[in-house]
Coordinates of C-alpha atoms and ligand atoms in Angstrom, one line a residue:
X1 CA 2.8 17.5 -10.5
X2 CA 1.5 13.9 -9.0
X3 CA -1.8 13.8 -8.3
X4 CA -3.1 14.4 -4.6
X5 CA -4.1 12.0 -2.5
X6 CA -6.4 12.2 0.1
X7 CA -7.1 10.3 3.1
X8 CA -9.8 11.4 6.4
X9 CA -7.4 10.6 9.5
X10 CA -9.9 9.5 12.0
X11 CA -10.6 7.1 15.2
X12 CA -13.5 5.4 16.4
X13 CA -13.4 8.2 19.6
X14 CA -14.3 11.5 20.8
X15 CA -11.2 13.3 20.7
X16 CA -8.6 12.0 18.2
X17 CA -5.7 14.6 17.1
X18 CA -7.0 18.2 17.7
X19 CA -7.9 18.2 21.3
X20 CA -11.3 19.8 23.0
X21 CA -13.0 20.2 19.4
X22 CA -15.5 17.9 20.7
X23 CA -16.9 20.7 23.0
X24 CA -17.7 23.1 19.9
X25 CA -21.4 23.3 20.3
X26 CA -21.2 22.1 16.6
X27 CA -19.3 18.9 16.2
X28 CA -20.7 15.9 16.7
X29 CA -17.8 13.0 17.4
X30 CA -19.3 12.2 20.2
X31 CA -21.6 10.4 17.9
X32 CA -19.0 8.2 17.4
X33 CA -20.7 4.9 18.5
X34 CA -23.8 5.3 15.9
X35 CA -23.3 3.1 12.9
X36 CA -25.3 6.2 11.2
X37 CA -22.4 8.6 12.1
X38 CA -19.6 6.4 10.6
X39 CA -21.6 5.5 7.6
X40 CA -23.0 9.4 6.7
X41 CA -18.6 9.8 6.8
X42 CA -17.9 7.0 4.4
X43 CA -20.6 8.4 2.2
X44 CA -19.3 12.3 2.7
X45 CA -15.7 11.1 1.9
X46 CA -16.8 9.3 -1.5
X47 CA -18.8 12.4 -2.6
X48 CA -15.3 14.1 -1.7
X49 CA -13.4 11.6 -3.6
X50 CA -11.2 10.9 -0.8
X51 CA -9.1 7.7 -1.2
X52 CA -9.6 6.3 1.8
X53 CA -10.2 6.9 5.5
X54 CA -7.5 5.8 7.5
X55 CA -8.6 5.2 11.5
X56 CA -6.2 5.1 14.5
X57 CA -5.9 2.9 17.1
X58 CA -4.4 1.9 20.5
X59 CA -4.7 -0.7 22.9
X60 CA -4.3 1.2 26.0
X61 CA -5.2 4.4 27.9
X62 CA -3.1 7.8 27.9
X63 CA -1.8 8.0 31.3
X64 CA 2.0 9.0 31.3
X65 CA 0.8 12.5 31.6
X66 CA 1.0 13.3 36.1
X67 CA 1.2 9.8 35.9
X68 CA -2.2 9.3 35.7
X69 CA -5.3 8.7 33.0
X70 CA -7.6 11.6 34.4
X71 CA -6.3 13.9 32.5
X72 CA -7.6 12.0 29.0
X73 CA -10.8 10.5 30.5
X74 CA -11.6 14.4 31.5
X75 CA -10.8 15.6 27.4
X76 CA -11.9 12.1 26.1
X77 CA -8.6 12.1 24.6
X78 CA -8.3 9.0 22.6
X79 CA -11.0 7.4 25.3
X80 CA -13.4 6.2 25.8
X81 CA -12.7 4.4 22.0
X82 CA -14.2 1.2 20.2
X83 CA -13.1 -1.7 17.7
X84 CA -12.3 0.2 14.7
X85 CA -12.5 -2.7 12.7
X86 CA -16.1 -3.5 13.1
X87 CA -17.2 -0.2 11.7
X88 CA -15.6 -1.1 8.8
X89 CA -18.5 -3.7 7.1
X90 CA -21.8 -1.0 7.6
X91 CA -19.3 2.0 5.6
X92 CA -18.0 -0.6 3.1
X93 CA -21.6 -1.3 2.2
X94 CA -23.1 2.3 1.8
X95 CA -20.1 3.0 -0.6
X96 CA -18.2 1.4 -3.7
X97 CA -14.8 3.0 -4.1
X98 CA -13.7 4.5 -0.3
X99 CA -10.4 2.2 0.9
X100 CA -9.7 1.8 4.7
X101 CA -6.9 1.7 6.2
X102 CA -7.6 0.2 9.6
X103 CA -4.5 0.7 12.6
X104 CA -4.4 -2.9 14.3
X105 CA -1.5 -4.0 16.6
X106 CA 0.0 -7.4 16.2
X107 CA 1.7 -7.4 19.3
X108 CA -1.4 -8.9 21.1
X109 CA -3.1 -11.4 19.0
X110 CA -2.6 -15.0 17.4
X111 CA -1.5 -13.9 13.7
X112 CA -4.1 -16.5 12.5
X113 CA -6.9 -15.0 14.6
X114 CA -5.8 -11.3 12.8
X115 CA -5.1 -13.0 9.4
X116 CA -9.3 -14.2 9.5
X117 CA -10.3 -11.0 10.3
X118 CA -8.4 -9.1 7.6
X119 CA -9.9 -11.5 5.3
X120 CA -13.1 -11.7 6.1
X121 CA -12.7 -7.9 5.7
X122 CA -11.2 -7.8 2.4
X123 CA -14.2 -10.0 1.2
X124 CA -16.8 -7.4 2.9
X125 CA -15.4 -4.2 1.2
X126 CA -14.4 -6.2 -2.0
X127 CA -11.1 -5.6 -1.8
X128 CA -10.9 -2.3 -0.5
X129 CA -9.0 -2.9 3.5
X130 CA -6.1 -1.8 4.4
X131 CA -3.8 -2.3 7.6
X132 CA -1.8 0.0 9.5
X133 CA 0.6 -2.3 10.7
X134 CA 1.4 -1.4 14.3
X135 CA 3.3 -2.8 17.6
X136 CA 2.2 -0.2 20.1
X137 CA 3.9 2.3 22.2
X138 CA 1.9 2.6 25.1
X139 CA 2.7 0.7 28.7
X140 CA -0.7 0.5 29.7
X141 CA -1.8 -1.5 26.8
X142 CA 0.9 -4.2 27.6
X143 CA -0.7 -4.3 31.2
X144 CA -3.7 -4.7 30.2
X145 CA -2.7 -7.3 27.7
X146 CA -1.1 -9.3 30.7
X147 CA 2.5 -7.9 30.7
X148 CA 4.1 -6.2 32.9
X149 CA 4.9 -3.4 30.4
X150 CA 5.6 -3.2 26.5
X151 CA 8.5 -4.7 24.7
X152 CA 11.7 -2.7 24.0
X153 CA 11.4 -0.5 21.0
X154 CA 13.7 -2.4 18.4
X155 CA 12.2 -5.6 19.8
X156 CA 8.5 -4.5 18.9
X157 CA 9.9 -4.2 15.0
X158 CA 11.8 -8.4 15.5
X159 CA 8.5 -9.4 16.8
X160 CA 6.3 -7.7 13.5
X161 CA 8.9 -9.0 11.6
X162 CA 8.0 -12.6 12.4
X163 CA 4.6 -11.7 12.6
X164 CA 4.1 -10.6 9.0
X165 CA 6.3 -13.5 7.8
X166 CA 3.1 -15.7 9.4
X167 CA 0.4 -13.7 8.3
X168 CA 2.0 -13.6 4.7
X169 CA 1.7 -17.6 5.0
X170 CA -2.0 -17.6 5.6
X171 CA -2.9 -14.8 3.5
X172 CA -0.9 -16.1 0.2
X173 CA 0.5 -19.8 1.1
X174 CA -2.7 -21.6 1.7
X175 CA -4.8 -21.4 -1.1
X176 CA -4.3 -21.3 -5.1
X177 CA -6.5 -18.7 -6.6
X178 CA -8.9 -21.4 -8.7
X179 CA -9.2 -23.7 -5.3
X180 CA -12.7 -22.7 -4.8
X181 CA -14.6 -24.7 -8.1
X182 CA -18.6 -24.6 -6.3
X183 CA -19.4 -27.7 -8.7
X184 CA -22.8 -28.4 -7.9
X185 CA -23.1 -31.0 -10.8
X186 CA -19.8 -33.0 -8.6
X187 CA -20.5 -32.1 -5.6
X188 CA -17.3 -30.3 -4.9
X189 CA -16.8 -26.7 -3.1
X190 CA -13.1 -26.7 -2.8
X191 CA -10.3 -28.9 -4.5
X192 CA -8.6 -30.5 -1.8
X193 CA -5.5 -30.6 -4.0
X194 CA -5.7 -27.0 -3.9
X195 CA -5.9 -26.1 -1.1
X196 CA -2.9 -27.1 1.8
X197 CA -1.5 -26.3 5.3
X198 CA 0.7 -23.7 6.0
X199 CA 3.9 -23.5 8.7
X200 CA 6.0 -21.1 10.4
X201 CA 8.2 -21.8 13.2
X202 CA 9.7 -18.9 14.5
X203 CA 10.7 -17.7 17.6
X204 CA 7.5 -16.2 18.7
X205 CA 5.1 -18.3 17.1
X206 CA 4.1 -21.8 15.8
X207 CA 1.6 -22.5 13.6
X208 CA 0.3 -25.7 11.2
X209 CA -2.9 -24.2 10.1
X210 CA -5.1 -24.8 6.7
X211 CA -6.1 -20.9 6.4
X212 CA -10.4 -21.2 6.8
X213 CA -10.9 -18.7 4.5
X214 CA -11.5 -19.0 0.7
X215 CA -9.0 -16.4 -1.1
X216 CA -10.1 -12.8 -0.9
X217 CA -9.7 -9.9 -3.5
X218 CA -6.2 -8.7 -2.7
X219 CA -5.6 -11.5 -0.2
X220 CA -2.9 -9.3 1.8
X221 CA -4.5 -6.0 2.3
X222 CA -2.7 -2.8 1.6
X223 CA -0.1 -2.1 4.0
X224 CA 0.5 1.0 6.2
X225 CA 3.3 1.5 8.3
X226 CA 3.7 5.0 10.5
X227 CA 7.3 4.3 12.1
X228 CA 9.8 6.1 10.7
X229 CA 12.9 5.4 13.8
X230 CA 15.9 3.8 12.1
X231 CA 14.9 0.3 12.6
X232 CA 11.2 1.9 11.7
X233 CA 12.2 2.4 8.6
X234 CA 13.8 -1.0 8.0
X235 CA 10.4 -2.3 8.9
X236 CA 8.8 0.0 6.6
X237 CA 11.1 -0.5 3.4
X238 CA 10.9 -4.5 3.6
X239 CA 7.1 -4.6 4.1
X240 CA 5.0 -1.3 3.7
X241 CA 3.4 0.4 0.5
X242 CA 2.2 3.3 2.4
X243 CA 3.8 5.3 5.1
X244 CA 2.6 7.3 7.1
X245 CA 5.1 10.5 8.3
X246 CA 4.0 13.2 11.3
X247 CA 4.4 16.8 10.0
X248 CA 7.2 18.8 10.8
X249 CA 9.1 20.7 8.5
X250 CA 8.9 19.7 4.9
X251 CA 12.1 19.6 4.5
X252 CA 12.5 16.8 7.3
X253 CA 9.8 15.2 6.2
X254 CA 11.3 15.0 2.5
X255 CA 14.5 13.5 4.1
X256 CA 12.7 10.8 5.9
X257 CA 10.3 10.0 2.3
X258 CA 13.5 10.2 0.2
X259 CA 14.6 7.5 2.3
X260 CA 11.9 5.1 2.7
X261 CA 11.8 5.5 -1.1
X262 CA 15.6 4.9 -1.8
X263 CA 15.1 1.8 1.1
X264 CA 12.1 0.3 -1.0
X265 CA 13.2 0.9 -4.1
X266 CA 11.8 -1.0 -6.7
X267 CA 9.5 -1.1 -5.4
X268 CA 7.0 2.2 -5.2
X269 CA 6.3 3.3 -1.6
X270 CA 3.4 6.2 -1.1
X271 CA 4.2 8.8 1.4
X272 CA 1.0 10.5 3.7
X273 CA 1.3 13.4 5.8
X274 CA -0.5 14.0 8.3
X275 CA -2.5 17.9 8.5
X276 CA -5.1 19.7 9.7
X277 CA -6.9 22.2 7.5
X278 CA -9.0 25.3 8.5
X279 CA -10.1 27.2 5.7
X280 CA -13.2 29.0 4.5
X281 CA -14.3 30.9 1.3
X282 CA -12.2 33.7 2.3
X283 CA -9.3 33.9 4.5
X284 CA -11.1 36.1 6.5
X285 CA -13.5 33.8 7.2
X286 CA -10.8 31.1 7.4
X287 CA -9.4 33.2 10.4
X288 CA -12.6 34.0 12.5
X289 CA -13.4 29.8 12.2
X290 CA -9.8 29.4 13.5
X291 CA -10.8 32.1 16.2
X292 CA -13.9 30.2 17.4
X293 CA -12.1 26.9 17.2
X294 CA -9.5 27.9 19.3
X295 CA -11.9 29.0 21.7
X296 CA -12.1 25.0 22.3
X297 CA -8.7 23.7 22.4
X298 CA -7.6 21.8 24.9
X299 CA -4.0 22.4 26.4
X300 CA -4.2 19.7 28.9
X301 CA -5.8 17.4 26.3
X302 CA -3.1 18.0 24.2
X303 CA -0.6 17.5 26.6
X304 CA -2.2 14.2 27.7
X305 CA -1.9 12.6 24.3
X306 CA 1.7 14.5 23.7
X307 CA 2.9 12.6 26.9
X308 CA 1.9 8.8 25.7
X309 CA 3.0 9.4 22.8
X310 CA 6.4 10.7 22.8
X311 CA 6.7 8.8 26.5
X312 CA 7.3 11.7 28.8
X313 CA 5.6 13.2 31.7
X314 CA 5.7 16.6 30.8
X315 CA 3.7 17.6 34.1
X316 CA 7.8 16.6 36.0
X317 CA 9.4 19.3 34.2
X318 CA 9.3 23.4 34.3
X319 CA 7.9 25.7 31.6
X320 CA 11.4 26.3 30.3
X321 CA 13.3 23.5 31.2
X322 CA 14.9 21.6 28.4
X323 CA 13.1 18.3 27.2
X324 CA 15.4 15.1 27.4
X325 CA 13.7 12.6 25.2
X326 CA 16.5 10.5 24.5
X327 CA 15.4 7.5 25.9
X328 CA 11.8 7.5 25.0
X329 CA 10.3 3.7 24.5
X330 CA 7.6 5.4 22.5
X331 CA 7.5 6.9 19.1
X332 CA 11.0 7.8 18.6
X333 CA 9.3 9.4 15.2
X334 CA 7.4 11.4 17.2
X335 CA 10.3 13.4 19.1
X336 CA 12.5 13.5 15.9
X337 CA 9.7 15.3 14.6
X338 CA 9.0 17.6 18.0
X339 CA 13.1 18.2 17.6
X340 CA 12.8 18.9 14.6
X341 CA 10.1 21.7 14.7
X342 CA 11.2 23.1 17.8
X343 CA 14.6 23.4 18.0
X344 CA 17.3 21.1 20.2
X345 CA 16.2 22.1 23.2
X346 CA 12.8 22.1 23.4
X347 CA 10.8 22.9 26.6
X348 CA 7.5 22.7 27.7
X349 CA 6.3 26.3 27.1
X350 CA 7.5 26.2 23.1
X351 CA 5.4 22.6 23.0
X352 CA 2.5 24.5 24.7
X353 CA 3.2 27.1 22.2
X354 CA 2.2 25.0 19.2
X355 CA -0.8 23.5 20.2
X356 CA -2.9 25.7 18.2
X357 CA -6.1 23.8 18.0
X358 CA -5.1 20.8 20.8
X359 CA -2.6 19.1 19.3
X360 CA 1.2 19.5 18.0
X361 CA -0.4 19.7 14.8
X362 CA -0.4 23.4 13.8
X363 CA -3.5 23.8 11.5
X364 CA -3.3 25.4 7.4
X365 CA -5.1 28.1 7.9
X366 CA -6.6 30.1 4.5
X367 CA -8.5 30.3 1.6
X368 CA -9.4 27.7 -0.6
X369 CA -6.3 29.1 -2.7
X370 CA -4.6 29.6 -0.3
X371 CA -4.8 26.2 1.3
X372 CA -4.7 24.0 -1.9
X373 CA -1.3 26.2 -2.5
X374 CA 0.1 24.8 1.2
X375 CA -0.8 21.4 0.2
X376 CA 0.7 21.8 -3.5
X377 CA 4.3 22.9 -1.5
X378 CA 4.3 19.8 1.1
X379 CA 3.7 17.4 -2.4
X380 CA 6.6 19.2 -3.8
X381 CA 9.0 20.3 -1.1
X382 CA 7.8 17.5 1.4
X383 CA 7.8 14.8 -1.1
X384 CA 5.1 13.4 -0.3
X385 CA 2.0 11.7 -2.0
X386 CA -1.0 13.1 0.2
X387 CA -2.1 14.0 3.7
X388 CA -3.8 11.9 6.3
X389 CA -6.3 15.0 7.2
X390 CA -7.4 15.0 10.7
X391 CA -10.6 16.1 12.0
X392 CA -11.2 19.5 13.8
X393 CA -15.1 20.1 14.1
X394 CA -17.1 17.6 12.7
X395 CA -18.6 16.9 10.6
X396 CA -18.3 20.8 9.1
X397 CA -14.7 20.4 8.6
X398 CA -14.4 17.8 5.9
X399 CA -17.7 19.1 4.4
X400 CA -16.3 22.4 4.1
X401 CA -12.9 20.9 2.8
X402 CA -15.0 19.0 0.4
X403 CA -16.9 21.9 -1.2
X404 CA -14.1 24.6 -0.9
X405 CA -11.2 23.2 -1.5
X406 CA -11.1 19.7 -3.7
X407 CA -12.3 21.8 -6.2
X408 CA -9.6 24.3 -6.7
X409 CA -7.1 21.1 -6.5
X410 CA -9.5 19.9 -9.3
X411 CA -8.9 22.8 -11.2
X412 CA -5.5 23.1 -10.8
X413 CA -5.8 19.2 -12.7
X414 CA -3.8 17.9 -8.4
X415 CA -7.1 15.9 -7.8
X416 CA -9.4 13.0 -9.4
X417 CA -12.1 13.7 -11.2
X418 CA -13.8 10.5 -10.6
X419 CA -12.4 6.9 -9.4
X420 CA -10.0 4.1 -10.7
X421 CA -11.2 1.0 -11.1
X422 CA -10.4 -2.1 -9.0
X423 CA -9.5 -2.9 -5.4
X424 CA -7.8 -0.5 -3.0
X425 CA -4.0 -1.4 -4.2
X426 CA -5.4 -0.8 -7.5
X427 CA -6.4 2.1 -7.2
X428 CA -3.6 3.6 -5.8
X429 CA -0.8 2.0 -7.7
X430 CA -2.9 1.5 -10.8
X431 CA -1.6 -2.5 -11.0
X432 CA -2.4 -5.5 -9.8
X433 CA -5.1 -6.6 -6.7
X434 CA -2.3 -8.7 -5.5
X435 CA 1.2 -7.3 -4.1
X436 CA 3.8 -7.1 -6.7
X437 CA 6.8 -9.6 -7.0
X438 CA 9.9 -8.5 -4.7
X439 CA 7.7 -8.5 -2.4
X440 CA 8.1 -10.8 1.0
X441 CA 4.4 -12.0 0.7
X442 CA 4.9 -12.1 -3.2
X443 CA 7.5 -15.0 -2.2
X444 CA 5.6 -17.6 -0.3
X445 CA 2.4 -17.5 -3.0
X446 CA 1.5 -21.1 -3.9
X447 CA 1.2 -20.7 -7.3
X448 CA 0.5 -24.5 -7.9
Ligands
LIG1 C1 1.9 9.5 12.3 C2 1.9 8.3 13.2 C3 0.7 7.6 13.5 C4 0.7 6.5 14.3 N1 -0.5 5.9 14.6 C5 -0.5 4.9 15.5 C6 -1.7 4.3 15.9 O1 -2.8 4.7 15.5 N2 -1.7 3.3 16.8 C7 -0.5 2.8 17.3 O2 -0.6 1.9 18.2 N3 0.7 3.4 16.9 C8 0.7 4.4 16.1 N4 1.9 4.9 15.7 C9 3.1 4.3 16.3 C10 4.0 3.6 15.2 O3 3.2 2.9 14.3 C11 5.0 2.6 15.8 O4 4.5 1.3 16.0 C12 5.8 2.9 16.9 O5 5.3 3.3 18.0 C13 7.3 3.1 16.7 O6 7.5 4.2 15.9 P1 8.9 4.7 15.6 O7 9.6 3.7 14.7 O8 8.8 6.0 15.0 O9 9.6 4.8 16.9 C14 1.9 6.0 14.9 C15 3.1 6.7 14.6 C16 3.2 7.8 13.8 C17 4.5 8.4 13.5

């Protein structure tokens, strides 16, 4: 069997995925704006081994639910939240190995503002950023943006279509790798010759830029995409490396990998699933955690994030009234997967139903065993390449996780021993820093 992979699923917030933890007199997310708390994580998860940690983000608040954002600001569901990206720098520097794969939406910013940042980033960790490339799905981020409400769905894909061609410009197109000579004796930093202007004239953007930055470790960072809608996955084939699919069933799940694969196909495409994972050294023990956990979910909270993101107001229908999500400007991924789950048909109650620990993520629940043999059955029936793990109580959850259960994967010869060498890409594709010809950026390197 391939081996695991492991990434913490995270966000620079209170409440991320598994709603109310936060008031479990033992976790301690709302920590969440001490560089100390972020950096003691980066340093638990490279102890752990983990590949990466992989943080949300959004742009706007959670108010589809009664039409309204109390019901988040009450759970801090998802608010109040900071810049992910500027936790990145303290956590690359207490560790050597950990990747991150930081969610930023393009639908907002220049691409050469973004395409500085990413850099600068890539530098900073030495080579180990990536991006979760997304366009939003949230109305309130548009108005606060200036709009007077989001893009149509397919349209948000056209626009990060353009986008990435741009960015792939001033990532790859500006600079040839040996432009940068520091010749002290000549007086010369940079060989003009070597160094030119990029262009891209599209419909959304213009730019004649010379990139500022000098070329980083794996210039284009590793790229995440988490649509999986049809045109989602159009997206995803022509420009992600990593994907990253909502649990449902595994066999669903395996349909949509199997396809992203076929879609990408030569080149490799890694497939993460998201989970949550309660488990202790016995089950029993497993059980009477889940018990005392449960004791904290939130039900509003969850229905507060469930709204925004699948794009319904769940508070205008009855407990058993049938769910129409058909129309749904959100994440159409997201209610294929609800669908999918549930049933056609789906109402309220059997949503309510499922929110275990406050969220529509129903937890693994077991022994170490028992939970490295869930795990081993989504890699094999699911397809998939590893799970995006989100957080219940922290920190105690992934430093239970750590010492419990990474060992029996170990064992079972699923899970590193120790890291590969190199950059992010290289360590999870075991090739080059640089993305592999066939691919779009691949094609507009200036090679000289
Ligand atoms: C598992 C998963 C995680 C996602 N995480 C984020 C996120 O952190 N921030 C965000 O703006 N969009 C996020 N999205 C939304 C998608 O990236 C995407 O831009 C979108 O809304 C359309 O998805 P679709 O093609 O499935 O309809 C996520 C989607 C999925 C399925």
């Amino acid at each position: 069997m391939r081996q695991i992979r492991l990434n913490a699923f995270d966000m620079a917030c209170v409440g991320h995925i598994q709603h109310g933890m936060w008031t479990h007199p033992r976790d301690r997310s709302s920590d969440y704006t001490s560089l100390d708390h972020w950096v003691s994580l980066a340093r638990l998860l490279e102890k752990g081994l983990f590949d990466g940690l992989f943080l949300a983000d959004i742009l706007g608040v959670y108010d589809v639910y009664e039409d309204s954002p109390a019901p988040s600001l009450r759970g801090a569901v998802q608010i109040p939240l900071i810049d992910p990206m500027a936790l990145v720098p303290a956590m690359a520097h207490a560790t050597t190995n950990l990747g991150f794969g930081v969610t930023c939406n393009l639908a907002y910013e220049p691409p050469f503002l973004f395409a500085r940042r990413m850099a600068t980033l890539d530098h900073l960790t030495n080579g180990r950023i990536g991006w979760n490339i997304v366009t939003g799905y949230l109305d309130s981020a548009a108005r606060a943006m200036g709009f007077a409400g989001q893009m149509a769905h397919d349209d948000r894909y056209d626009l990060a279509d353009e986008y990435m061609a741009a960015v792939y410009q001033l990532w790859e197109g500006g600079w040839q790798d040996d432009a940068v000579v520091r010749d002290r004796a000549a007086g010369v930093y940079t060989d003009p010759a070597k160094v030119r202007a990029v262009h891209h004239h599209g419909k959304q953007f213009h730019i004649d830029a010379v990139p500022l930055w000098e070329p980083s470790p794996q210039r284009t960072p590793v790229l995440y995409q988490a649509g999986a809608s049809d045109r989602g996955r159009v997206f995803a084939a022509l420009h992600a490396e990593c994907v990253f699919v909502n649990g449902s069933t595994r066999a669903n799940v395996r349909r949509i990998v199997s396809d992203l694969r076929a879609r990408s196909a030569p080149r490799p495409m890694q497939a993460f699933v998201g989970c949550s994972v309660v488990t202790g050294r016995t089950e029993k023990e497993a059980r009477d955690l889940l018990e005392d956990y449960r004791r904290h979910a939130s039900v509003e909270g969850a229905l507060a994030h469930a709204g925004s993101s699948l794009g319904i107001d769940f508070a205008r229908f009855g407990m058993d009234e049938p769910i129409d999500a058909s129309e749904s400007q959100a994440v159409r991924s997201n209610v294929e997967a609800i669908a999918a789950a549930l049933g056609q048909g789906w109402t309220r109650r059997d949503l309510i139903d499922r929110f275990v620990l406050g969220s529509r993520q129903p937890p693994i629940v077991g022994s170490p065993d028992q939970v490295a043999d869930a795990l081993m059955l989504w890699v094999e029936e699911g397809d998939v390449d590893g799970f995006n793990l989100s957080r219940t109580v922290m920190p105690e959850c992934l430093e239970t996780f750590i010492a419990l259960v990474v060992p029996v994967l170990q064992e079972r010869g699923v899970y590193k021993t120790g890291y590969a060498p190199g950059t992010y890409r290289q360590k999870l594709f075991g090739a080059g820093d640089r993305l592999p010809d066939g691919h779009p950026a691949a094609s507009v390197r200036w090679k000289g």
